[in-house]
Tab-separated table of C-alpha atoms in Angstrom:
chain	number	residue	atom	x	y	z
C	977	UNK	CA	45.614	283.383	83.458
C	978	UNK	CA	48.422	280.956	84.295
C	979	UNK	CA	50.752	283.836	85.144
C	980	UNK	CA	48.121	285.250	87.509
C	981	UNK	CA	47.792	281.876	89.282
C	982	UNK	CA	51.567	281.589	89.624
C	983	UNK	CA	51.761	285.126	91.013
C	984	UNK	CA	49.009	284.403	93.539
C	985	UNK	CA	50.735	281.184	94.596
C	986	UNK	CA	54.023	283.012	95.106
C	987	UNK	CA	52.274	285.761	97.050
C	988	UNK	CA	50.613	283.156	99.268
C	989	UNK	CA	53.960	281.433	99.869
C	990	UNK	CA	55.580	284.773	100.749
C	991	UNK	CA	52.829	285.556	103.234
C	992	UNK	CA	53.159	282.057	104.720
C	993	UNK	CA	56.917	282.505	105.118
C	994	UNK	CA	56.466	285.823	106.902
C	995	UNK	CA	53.697	284.387	109.095
C	996	UNK	CA	55.919	281.461	110.058
C	997	UNK	CA	58.892	283.754	110.699
C	998	UNK	CA	56.849	285.792	113.162
C	999	UNK	CA	54.585	283.153	114.712
C	1000	UNK	CA	57.068	280.336	115.403
C	1001	UNK	CA	59.588	282.382	117.448
C	1002	UNK	CA	56.731	283.924	119.450
C	1003	UNK	CA	55.312	280.478	120.218
C	1004	UNK	CA	58.762	279.162	121.101
C	1005	UNK	CA	58.983	281.907	123.714
C	1006	UNK	CA	55.401	281.494	124.961
C	1007	UNK	CA	56.543	280.096	128.358
C	1008	UNK	CA	58.717	283.169	128.954
C	1009	UNK	CA	55.917	285.546	127.900
C	1010	UNK	CA	53.517	283.731	130.227
C	1011	UNK	CA	56.091	283.904	133.009
C	1012	UNK	CA	56.709	287.622	132.507
C	1013	UNK	CA	60.482	287.139	132.598
C	1014	UNK	CA	62.947	284.685	131.020
C	1015	UNK	CA	62.851	281.322	132.770
C	1016	UNK	CA	65.643	280.668	135.264
C	1017	UNK	CA	67.279	277.483	136.521
C	1018	UNK	CA	69.538	276.373	139.358
C	1019	UNK	CA	72.654	276.881	137.217
C	1020	UNK	CA	71.717	280.229	135.633
C	1021	UNK	CA	73.299	282.316	138.361
C	1022	UNK	CA	76.670	280.601	138.004
C	1023	UNK	CA	76.837	281.561	134.337
C	1024	UNK	CA	75.619	285.127	134.941
C	1025	UNK	CA	78.278	285.731	137.568
C	1026	UNK	CA	81.203	284.827	135.334
C	1027	UNK	CA	81.390	288.317	133.828
C	1028	UNK	CA	81.486	289.985	137.242
C	1029	UNK	CA	83.502	287.673	139.469
C	1030	UNK	CA	86.634	287.280	137.350
C	1031	UNK	CA	87.452	283.684	138.260
C	1032	UNK	CA	86.612	280.254	136.881
C	1033	UNK	CA	83.900	278.101	138.432
C	1034	UNK	CA	83.445	274.356	137.835
C	1035	UNK	CA	81.158	273.537	134.914
C	1036	UNK	CA	80.206	277.181	134.238
C	1037	UNK	CA	81.264	278.295	130.766
C	1038	UNK	CA	82.613	281.833	130.514
C	1039	UNK	CA	81.528	281.889	126.854
C	1040	UNK	CA	77.910	281.437	127.865
C	1041	UNK	CA	78.401	283.939	130.676
C	1042	UNK	CA	79.547	286.583	128.173
C	1043	UNK	CA	76.594	285.710	125.919
C	1044	UNK	CA	74.188	286.346	128.812
C	1045	UNK	CA	75.940	289.597	129.731
C	1046	UNK	CA	75.336	290.926	126.213
C	1047	UNK	CA	71.580	290.631	126.796
C	1048	UNK	CA	71.398	292.081	130.304
C	1049	UNK	CA	70.217	295.548	129.258
C	1050	UNK	CA	67.216	293.971	127.518
C	1051	UNK	CA	66.321	291.930	130.630
C	1052	UNK	CA	67.724	288.992	128.616
C	1053	UNK	CA	64.942	289.143	126.014
C	1054	UNK	CA	67.702	289.654	123.435
C	1055	UNK	CA	69.119	286.251	124.406
C	1056	UNK	CA	65.732	284.593	124.117
C	1057	UNK	CA	65.179	286.253	120.737
C	1058	UNK	CA	68.499	284.874	119.496
C	1059	UNK	CA	67.601	281.413	120.775
C	1060	UNK	CA	64.172	281.430	119.151
C	1061	UNK	CA	65.429	282.735	115.793
C	1062	UNK	CA	68.344	280.271	115.795
C	1063	UNK	CA	65.867	277.460	116.424
C	1064	UNK	CA	63.614	278.578	113.572
C	1065	UNK	CA	66.586	278.955	111.228
C	1066	UNK	CA	68.053	275.526	111.927
C	1067	UNK	CA	64.660	273.813	111.727
C	1068	UNK	CA	63.903	275.353	108.322
C	1069	UNK	CA	67.471	274.767	107.107
C	1070	UNK	CA	67.209	271.074	107.986
C	1071	UNK	CA	63.897	270.834	106.129
C	1072	UNK	CA	65.439	272.580	103.139
C	1073	UNK	CA	68.464	270.309	102.782
C	1074	UNK	CA	66.120	267.305	103.021
C	1075	UNK	CA	63.982	268.755	100.183
C	1076	UNK	CA	61.021	269.278	102.526
C	1077	UNK	CA	61.016	273.082	102.586
C	1078	UNK	CA	57.431	274.337	102.535
C	1079	UNK	CA	56.064	276.996	104.891
C	1080	UNK	CA	53.035	274.892	105.831
C	1081	UNK	CA	55.250	271.907	106.618
C	1082	UNK	CA	57.610	274.037	108.717
C	1083	UNK	CA	54.682	275.439	110.676
C	1084	UNK	CA	53.111	272.008	111.235
C	1085	UNK	CA	56.360	270.421	112.438
C	1086	UNK	CA	57.220	273.412	114.625
C	1087	UNK	CA	53.776	273.389	116.236
C	1088	UNK	CA	54.105	269.656	116.916
C	1089	UNK	CA	57.485	270.199	118.601
C	1090	UNK	CA	56.169	273.138	120.618
C	1091	UNK	CA	53.159	271.150	121.810
C	1092	UNK	CA	54.840	267.838	122.628
C	1093	UNK	CA	58.485	268.458	123.581
C	1094	UNK	CA	60.632	270.551	125.918
C	1095	UNK	CA	61.733	272.786	123.033
C	1096	UNK	CA	59.764	275.960	123.977
C	1097	UNK	CA	60.742	275.619	127.624
C	1098	UNK	CA	64.474	275.385	126.936
C	1099	UNK	CA	64.248	278.125	124.284
C	1100	UNK	CA	62.638	280.345	126.940
C	1101	UNK	CA	65.300	279.629	129.558
C	1102	UNK	CA	68.602	281.349	130.354
C	1103	UNK	CA	70.652	278.173	130.119
C	1104	UNK	CA	72.953	276.385	127.694
C	1105	UNK	CA	70.442	273.595	127.033
C	1106	UNK	CA	68.914	274.978	123.841
C	1107	UNK	CA	72.284	274.708	122.105
C	1108	UNK	CA	72.721	270.989	122.874
C	1109	UNK	CA	70.125	269.762	120.380
C	1110	UNK	CA	70.470	272.579	117.869
C	1111	UNK	CA	74.230	271.986	117.578
C	1112	UNK	CA	73.686	268.334	116.604
C	1113	UNK	CA	71.381	269.403	113.768
C	1114	UNK	CA	73.769	272.195	112.774
C	1115	UNK	CA	76.721	269.787	112.665
C	1116	UNK	CA	74.731	267.334	110.517
C	1117	UNK	CA	73.823	270.009	107.977
C	1118	UNK	CA	77.371	271.375	107.937
C	1119	UNK	CA	79.017	267.974	107.456
C	1120	UNK	CA	76.521	266.072	105.329
C	1121	UNK	CA	74.748	268.762	103.335
C	1122	UNK	CA	77.329	271.477	102.766
C	1123	UNK	CA	76.770	271.371	99.012
C	1124	UNK	CA	73.111	272.344	99.505
C	1125	UNK	CA	73.719	275.549	101.451
C	1126	UNK	CA	75.403	278.835	100.614
C	1127	UNK	CA	78.901	279.788	101.716
C	1128	UNK	CA	77.463	282.389	104.110
C	1129	UNK	CA	75.132	279.815	105.676
C	1130	UNK	CA	78.035	277.413	105.998
C	1131	UNK	CA	80.127	279.883	107.962
C	1132	UNK	CA	77.232	280.945	110.169
C	1133	UNK	CA	76.666	277.272	110.974
C	1134	UNK	CA	80.370	276.899	111.701
C	1135	UNK	CA	80.367	279.783	114.199
C	1136	UNK	CA	77.086	278.618	115.753
C	1137	UNK	CA	78.342	275.057	116.248
C	1138	UNK	CA	81.660	276.257	117.688
C	1139	UNK	CA	79.818	278.592	120.070
C	1140	UNK	CA	77.469	275.785	121.118
C	1141	UNK	CA	80.442	273.513	121.842
C	1142	UNK	CA	81.969	276.239	124.007
C	1143	UNK	CA	78.825	276.689	126.120
C	1144	UNK	CA	78.986	273.275	127.813
C	1145	UNK	CA	81.604	270.525	128.045
C	1146	UNK	CA	79.008	267.793	127.509
C	1147	UNK	CA	77.832	269.440	124.279
C	1148	UNK	CA	81.432	269.688	123.088
C	1149	UNK	CA	82.002	266.029	123.961
C	1150	UNK	CA	78.886	264.879	122.067
C	1151	UNK	CA	79.892	266.841	118.958
C	1152	UNK	CA	83.457	265.532	119.209
C	1153	UNK	CA	82.147	261.978	119.491
C	1154	UNK	CA	79.978	262.409	116.397
C	1155	UNK	CA	82.974	263.687	114.410
C	1156	UNK	CA	85.126	260.780	115.611
C	1157	UNK	CA	82.466	258.287	114.551
C	1158	UNK	CA	82.250	260.075	111.195
C	1159	UNK	CA	85.983	259.642	110.598
C	1160	UNK	CA	85.817	256.008	111.727
C	1161	UNK	CA	82.972	254.975	109.396
C	1162	UNK	CA	83.898	257.149	106.427
C	1163	UNK	CA	86.123	254.481	104.787
C	1164	UNK	CA	83.071	252.218	104.590
C	1165	UNK	CA	80.421	254.829	103.755
C	1166	UNK	CA	82.575	256.981	101.474
C	1167	UNK	CA	80.679	259.575	99.479
C	1168	UNK	CA	77.711	260.098	101.879
C	1169	UNK	CA	80.179	261.686	104.322
C	1170	UNK	CA	82.076	264.352	102.360
C	1171	UNK	CA	85.697	264.781	103.425
C	1172	UNK	CA	85.504	268.580	103.278
C	1173	UNK	CA	82.313	268.648	105.336
C	1174	UNK	CA	83.693	266.324	108.000
C	1175	UNK	CA	86.922	268.318	108.193
C	1176	UNK	CA	84.965	271.554	108.582
C	1177	UNK	CA	82.719	269.988	111.206
C	1178	UNK	CA	85.752	268.754	113.146
C	1179	UNK	CA	87.254	272.219	113.063
C	1180	UNK	CA	84.187	273.563	114.877
C	1181	UNK	CA	85.319	271.560	117.924
C	1182	UNK	CA	88.778	273.108	117.723
C	1183	UNK	CA	87.254	276.564	117.317
C	1184	UNK	CA	84.890	275.985	120.254
C	1185	UNK	CA	87.759	274.894	122.491
C	1186	UNK	CA	89.808	277.943	121.443
C	1187	UNK	CA	86.799	280.187	122.077
C	1188	UNK	CA	86.427	278.815	125.612
C	1189	UNK	CA	90.135	279.134	126.419
C	1190	UNK	CA	90.167	282.709	125.113
C	1191	UNK	CA	87.098	283.662	127.179
C	1192	UNK	CA	88.576	282.037	130.291
C	1193	UNK	CA	91.784	284.004	129.818
C	1194	UNK	CA	89.938	287.263	129.130
C	1195	UNK	CA	87.786	287.027	132.265
C	1196	UNK	CA	90.147	285.319	134.712
C	1197	UNK	CA	93.673	285.814	133.387
C	1198	UNK	CA	94.102	282.031	133.296
C	1199	UNK	CA	94.711	280.168	130.052
C	1200	UNK	CA	92.929	277.108	131.401
C	1201	UNK	CA	90.003	274.840	130.742
C	1202	UNK	CA	86.832	275.285	132.777
C	1203	UNK	CA	87.457	273.334	136.009
C	1204	UNK	CA	85.256	270.764	137.685
C	1205	UNK	CA	85.671	267.550	135.718
C	1206	UNK	CA	87.099	265.553	138.606
C	1207	UNK	CA	84.611	266.983	141.067
C	1208	UNK	CA	81.632	266.041	138.931
C	1209	UNK	CA	82.980	262.514	138.311
C	1210	UNK	CA	83.709	262.174	142.025
C	1211	UNK	CA	80.099	263.093	142.769
C	1212	UNK	CA	78.800	260.335	140.518
C	1213	UNK	CA	81.116	257.778	142.203
C	1214	UNK	CA	79.964	258.988	145.614
C	1215	UNK	CA	76.363	258.488	144.560
C	1216	UNK	CA	77.143	254.912	143.468
C	1217	UNK	CA	78.806	254.096	146.800
C	1218	UNK	CA	82.279	253.774	145.283
C	1219	UNK	CA	83.789	256.694	147.217
C	1220	UNK	CA	82.552	255.358	150.544
C	1221	UNK	CA	84.072	251.970	149.806
C	1222	UNK	CA	87.378	253.518	148.752
C	1223	UNK	CA	87.584	255.512	151.991
C	1224	UNK	CA	86.808	252.452	154.087
C	1225	UNK	CA	89.492	250.478	152.269
C	1226	UNK	CA	92.223	253.147	152.432
C	1227	UNK	CA	91.721	255.563	155.305
C	1228	UNK	CA	93.900	253.381	157.536
C	1229	UNK	CA	96.876	254.015	155.232
C	1230	UNK	CA	96.054	257.328	153.500
C	1231	UNK	CA	95.618	260.690	155.216
C	1232	UNK	CA	92.568	262.032	153.368
C	1233	UNK	CA	90.419	264.983	154.434
C	1234	UNK	CA	87.230	263.002	153.872
C	1235	UNK	CA	88.239	260.065	156.084
C	1236	UNK	CA	86.542	261.405	159.235
C	1237	UNK	CA	83.305	261.691	157.229
C	1238	UNK	CA	83.416	258.324	155.444
C	1239	UNK	CA	80.296	257.065	157.207
C	1240	UNK	CA	78.416	260.367	156.915
C	1241	UNK	CA	78.624	261.125	153.170
C	1242	UNK	CA	75.364	262.363	151.596
C	1243	UNK	CA	73.459	259.908	149.383
C	1244	UNK	CA	73.602	261.999	146.202
C	1245	UNK	CA	76.152	264.105	144.339
C	1246	UNK	CA	73.810	267.111	144.424
C	1247	UNK	CA	73.536	266.893	148.208
C	1248	UNK	CA	77.325	266.683	148.528
C	1249	UNK	CA	78.295	269.421	146.035
C	1250	UNK	CA	75.428	271.875	146.351
C	1251	UNK	CA	73.842	271.107	149.721
C	1252	UNK	CA	75.182	271.993	153.146
C	1253	UNK	CA	77.620	269.129	153.561
C	1254	UNK	CA	81.200	268.520	154.673
C	1255	UNK	CA	82.146	269.737	151.191
C	1256	UNK	CA	81.562	273.296	152.460
C	1257	UNK	CA	83.442	272.610	155.693
C	1258	UNK	CA	86.489	271.341	153.797
C	1259	UNK	CA	86.749	274.340	151.444
C	1260	UNK	CA	84.562	273.263	148.517
C	1261	UNK	CA	86.391	272.917	145.181
C	1262	UNK	CA	89.370	274.974	146.279
C	1263	UNK	CA	89.960	272.804	149.306
C	1264	UNK	CA	88.921	269.401	147.961
C	1265	UNK	CA	89.506	269.415	144.208
C	1266	UNK	CA	92.903	267.684	144.365
C	1267	UNK	CA	91.642	265.038	146.767
C	1268	UNK	CA	88.508	264.379	144.721
C	1269	UNK	CA	90.673	263.949	141.628
C	1270	UNK	CA	93.007	261.603	143.496
C	1271	UNK	CA	90.134	259.441	144.753
C	1272	UNK	CA	88.338	259.425	141.376
C	1273	UNK	CA	91.437	258.251	139.489
C	1274	UNK	CA	92.438	255.648	142.107
C	1275	UNK	CA	88.883	254.326	142.447
C	1276	UNK	CA	88.620	253.992	138.674
C	1277	UNK	CA	91.709	251.773	138.637
C	1278	UNK	CA	90.856	249.848	141.792
C	1279	UNK	CA	87.238	248.900	141.079
C	1280	UNK	CA	87.069	248.490	137.267
C	1281	UNK	CA	84.188	245.998	137.226
C	1282	UNK	CA	82.135	248.064	139.648
C	1283	UNK	CA	82.867	251.214	137.649
C	1284	UNK	CA	81.833	249.541	134.368
C	1285	UNK	CA	78.608	248.245	135.890
C	1286	UNK	CA	77.837	251.653	137.407
C	1287	UNK	CA	78.589	253.374	134.089
C	1288	UNK	CA	76.209	251.117	132.151
C	1289	UNK	CA	73.506	251.583	134.767
C	1290	UNK	CA	74.001	255.371	134.742
C	1291	UNK	CA	73.806	255.478	130.940
C	1292	UNK	CA	70.577	253.460	130.978
C	1293	UNK	CA	69.077	255.665	133.683
C	1294	UNK	CA	70.068	258.790	131.763
C	1295	UNK	CA	68.356	257.502	128.619
C	1296	UNK	CA	65.143	257.149	130.613
C	1297	UNK	CA	65.498	260.540	132.348
C	1298	UNK	CA	63.764	262.919	129.949
C	1299	UNK	CA	61.210	264.903	131.962
C	1300	UNK	CA	60.952	268.637	131.313
C	1301	UNK	CA	61.624	271.289	133.941
C	1302	UNK	CA	64.206	269.842	136.320
C	1303	UNK	CA	65.838	272.546	138.423
C	1304	UNK	CA	63.517	275.320	137.270
C	1305	UNK	CA	60.528	275.021	139.592
C	1306	UNK	CA	60.768	275.943	143.237
C	1307	UNK	CA	63.305	278.047	145.059
C	1308	UNK	CA	66.456	279.142	143.178
C	1309	UNK	CA	68.354	281.071	145.873
C	1310	UNK	CA	71.764	281.223	144.181
C	1311	UNK	CA	70.391	282.544	140.895
C	1312	UNK	CA	68.176	285.047	142.729
C	1313	UNK	CA	71.154	286.222	144.744
C	1314	UNK	CA	73.364	286.709	141.687
C	1315	UNK	CA	70.725	288.825	139.922
C	1316	UNK	CA	70.065	290.871	143.070
C	1317	UNK	CA	73.789	291.459	143.598
C	1318	UNK	CA	74.971	292.227	140.076
C	1319	UNK	CA	71.821	293.312	138.195
C	1320	UNK	CA	69.683	294.877	140.948
C	1321	UNK	CA	67.579	296.858	138.464
C	1322	UNK	CA	66.019	293.578	137.344
C	1323	UNK	CA	65.339	292.130	140.779
C	1324	UNK	CA	61.770	293.449	140.980
C	1325	UNK	CA	60.828	292.062	137.543
C	1326	UNK	CA	62.440	288.741	138.378
C	1327	UNK	CA	60.593	288.357	141.674
C	1328	UNK	CA	57.304	289.373	140.051
C	1329	UNK	CA	57.498	286.518	137.532
C	1330	UNK	CA	55.200	283.525	137.924
C	1331	UNK	CA	58.159	281.163	138.287
C	1332	UNK	CA	59.349	282.989	141.398
C	1333	UNK	CA	55.839	282.823	142.847
C	1334	UNK	CA	55.861	279.014	142.647
C	1335	UNK	CA	53.410	278.878	139.725
C	1336	UNK	CA	55.572	276.711	137.489
C	1337	UNK	CA	54.476	273.070	137.649
C	1338	UNK	CA	55.531	270.558	134.995
C	1339	UNK	CA	53.334	267.654	136.123
C	1340	UNK	CA	50.734	268.082	133.388
C	1341	UNK	CA	53.350	269.000	130.773
C	1342	UNK	CA	55.300	265.813	131.409
C	1343	UNK	CA	52.231	263.650	130.931
C	1344	UNK	CA	52.728	264.545	127.263
C	1345	UNK	CA	56.464	265.174	127.018
C	1346	UNK	CA	57.732	261.960	128.627
C	1347	UNK	CA	55.682	259.465	126.525
C	1348	UNK	CA	56.464	261.432	123.355
C	1349	UNK	CA	60.179	261.386	124.235
C	1350	UNK	CA	60.212	257.623	124.820
C	1351	UNK	CA	58.244	256.919	121.637
C	1352	UNK	CA	60.511	259.230	119.629
C	1353	UNK	CA	63.668	257.509	120.865
C	1354	UNK	CA	62.296	254.097	119.929
C	1355	UNK	CA	61.134	255.287	116.514
C	1356	UNK	CA	64.391	257.076	115.628
C	1357	UNK	CA	66.358	253.920	116.485
C	1358	UNK	CA	63.937	251.922	114.308
C	1359	UNK	CA	64.431	254.361	111.427
C	1360	UNK	CA	68.190	254.014	111.699
C	1361	UNK	CA	68.049	250.237	112.102
C	1362	UNK	CA	65.773	249.842	109.086
C	1363	UNK	CA	68.135	251.946	107.007
C	1364	UNK	CA	71.092	249.808	108.074
C	1365	UNK	CA	69.182	246.586	107.357
C	1366	UNK	CA	68.185	247.790	103.901
C	1367	UNK	CA	71.663	249.278	103.316
C	1368	UNK	CA	70.167	252.658	102.583
C	1369	UNK	CA	72.247	255.826	102.781
C	1370	UNK	CA	69.514	258.398	102.296
C	1371	UNK	CA	69.428	261.634	104.293
C	1372	UNK	CA	66.761	260.445	106.762
C	1373	UNK	CA	68.751	257.324	107.635
C	1374	UNK	CA	71.939	259.333	108.107
C	1375	UNK	CA	70.144	261.932	110.236
C	1376	UNK	CA	68.448	259.206	112.310
C	1377	UNK	CA	71.861	257.609	112.821
C	1378	UNK	CA	73.391	260.931	113.866
C	1379	UNK	CA	70.612	261.579	116.380
C	1380	UNK	CA	70.749	258.006	117.724
C	1381	UNK	CA	74.485	258.356	118.343
C	1382	UNK	CA	73.987	261.801	119.880
C	1383	UNK	CA	71.373	260.444	122.306
C	1384	UNK	CA	73.629	257.544	123.302
C	1385	UNK	CA	76.675	259.789	123.608
C	1386	UNK	CA	74.781	262.339	125.663
C	1387	UNK	CA	73.468	259.610	127.990
C	1388	UNK	CA	76.918	258.085	128.448
C	1389	UNK	CA	78.730	261.397	128.996
C	1390	UNK	CA	76.163	262.964	131.309
C	1391	UNK	CA	75.101	259.770	133.087
C	1392	UNK	CA	78.596	258.437	133.729
C	1393	UNK	CA	80.326	261.715	134.612
C	1394	UNK	CA	77.588	263.818	136.233
C	1395	UNK	CA	75.005	261.212	137.105
C	1396	UNK	CA	71.549	260.878	135.500
C	1397	UNK	CA	69.364	263.996	135.459
C	1398	UNK	CA	66.114	264.681	133.605
C	1399	UNK	CA	67.483	268.007	132.417
C	1400	UNK	CA	70.294	266.347	130.443
C	1401	UNK	CA	67.831	264.134	128.583
C	1402	UNK	CA	65.095	266.699	127.966
C	1403	UNK	CA	67.489	269.179	126.371
C	1404	UNK	CA	68.378	266.839	123.495
C	1405	UNK	CA	65.613	264.247	123.119
C	1406	UNK	CA	63.387	266.676	121.210
C	1407	UNK	CA	65.599	266.238	118.137
C	1408	UNK	CA	64.478	262.588	118.009
C	1409	UNK	CA	60.871	263.809	117.766
C	1410	UNK	CA	61.972	266.200	115.017
C	1411	UNK	CA	63.541	263.362	113.003
C	1412	UNK	CA	60.398	261.231	113.354
C	1413	UNK	CA	58.291	264.131	112.066
C	1414	UNK	CA	60.718	264.640	109.167
C	1415	UNK	CA	60.516	260.960	108.269
C	1416	UNK	CA	56.716	261.129	108.299
C	1417	UNK	CA	56.788	264.256	106.102
C	1418	UNK	CA	59.207	262.556	103.707
C	1419	UNK	CA	56.969	259.500	103.459
C	1420	UNK	CA	53.867	261.628	102.806
C	1421	UNK	CA	55.733	263.655	100.202
C	1422	UNK	CA	56.846	260.489	98.408
C	1423	UNK	CA	53.306	259.105	98.490
C	1424	UNK	CA	51.880	262.323	97.037
C	1425	UNK	CA	54.494	262.247	94.285
C	1426	UNK	CA	53.594	258.652	93.448
C	1427	UNK	CA	49.912	259.505	93.294
C	1428	UNK	CA	50.554	262.470	91.009
C	1429	UNK	CA	52.689	260.296	88.744
C	1430	UNK	CA	50.182	257.433	88.616
C	1431	UNK	CA	48.295	257.033	85.328
């Protein structure tokens, strides 16, 4: 009788696992299914074109461009399938290393994330954003919980984290920052941060950088980093008024191309770099990159207090910029043009999608997503702070600390260099919601264990 009950329980668990394995990825891709085509964004076209154009473009990873090219014949559904399955795998792996692995729990937490965060929207999109949050979780498991996973899982995580780092410079910078903090605090924390795990995690950054350099060389013939750092930083300084002030202070003594336009500069970096501005007239990045770098470096040295104040303000604004859907509703002419030019067989399907018929509106979605994001950020900081106060080094405290640092690092890197954008916040803040749900599951599990053990 007991054996029959055990067999039935195992059969039920097996069915639950298979149900979760099928249902969760499908729900993660529900926005794309509803749309009738993978979701696109302003930047998608720049990544798609890397395979075809054979030269480097600012802030457009060739590694991610190659990844998209691999899925072209499937109308990019292969890419979305990889993104959904990677999400499911890392979610369940995180639950497993925290001793919370139950199919019902995985389903409940996944459904909560799908219903209240940007996760299904970024999983359904042809953009690097899905890898920003997943790579933080992957790095945590790889560094902190290596003893709880198999050798095969460890190496898959290694490759995944390295690939994620190579897809976007901001993601690489966040992961690098987390590793640096790990090395800095390890002398005080000791055993909770294994040396071998931290070394392996740090090597993912090296591997990601090598992957990007190799892809750049393969596609462009240049052994060089993806360009655009100075241009993006220049744009943020322009937006803060620093560039205008520098030109007014120095145009009398310095022969700069932008001097004739010093009183006509657009109000935002996006208007300057991607709108129809004097940036186009002066040759875009090819014509202005050196000058933008010159001004950015000189302005940093000349106005240190102003720069520090602007950086703090940008970081704070980025922390509060978490709405879903930026750059993916409305007209996306560059991305449309790239698909029409290089993948014309897909043009009809793309234009038939709901997104391209202006049926994508995130107003109602963000009435849920934004409050949940703010509450999650507050709660994850509280979880970390409580752990520090009580001098606890349990897995939830360490994960909450990792996510808190990742959120702060992401806000500082993206806000200070690129300027605050909702997209940069939405792509990573969902992991704070995930940690809060894990903490709640851990607390409920501990309570149930106490009740079972009570006389």
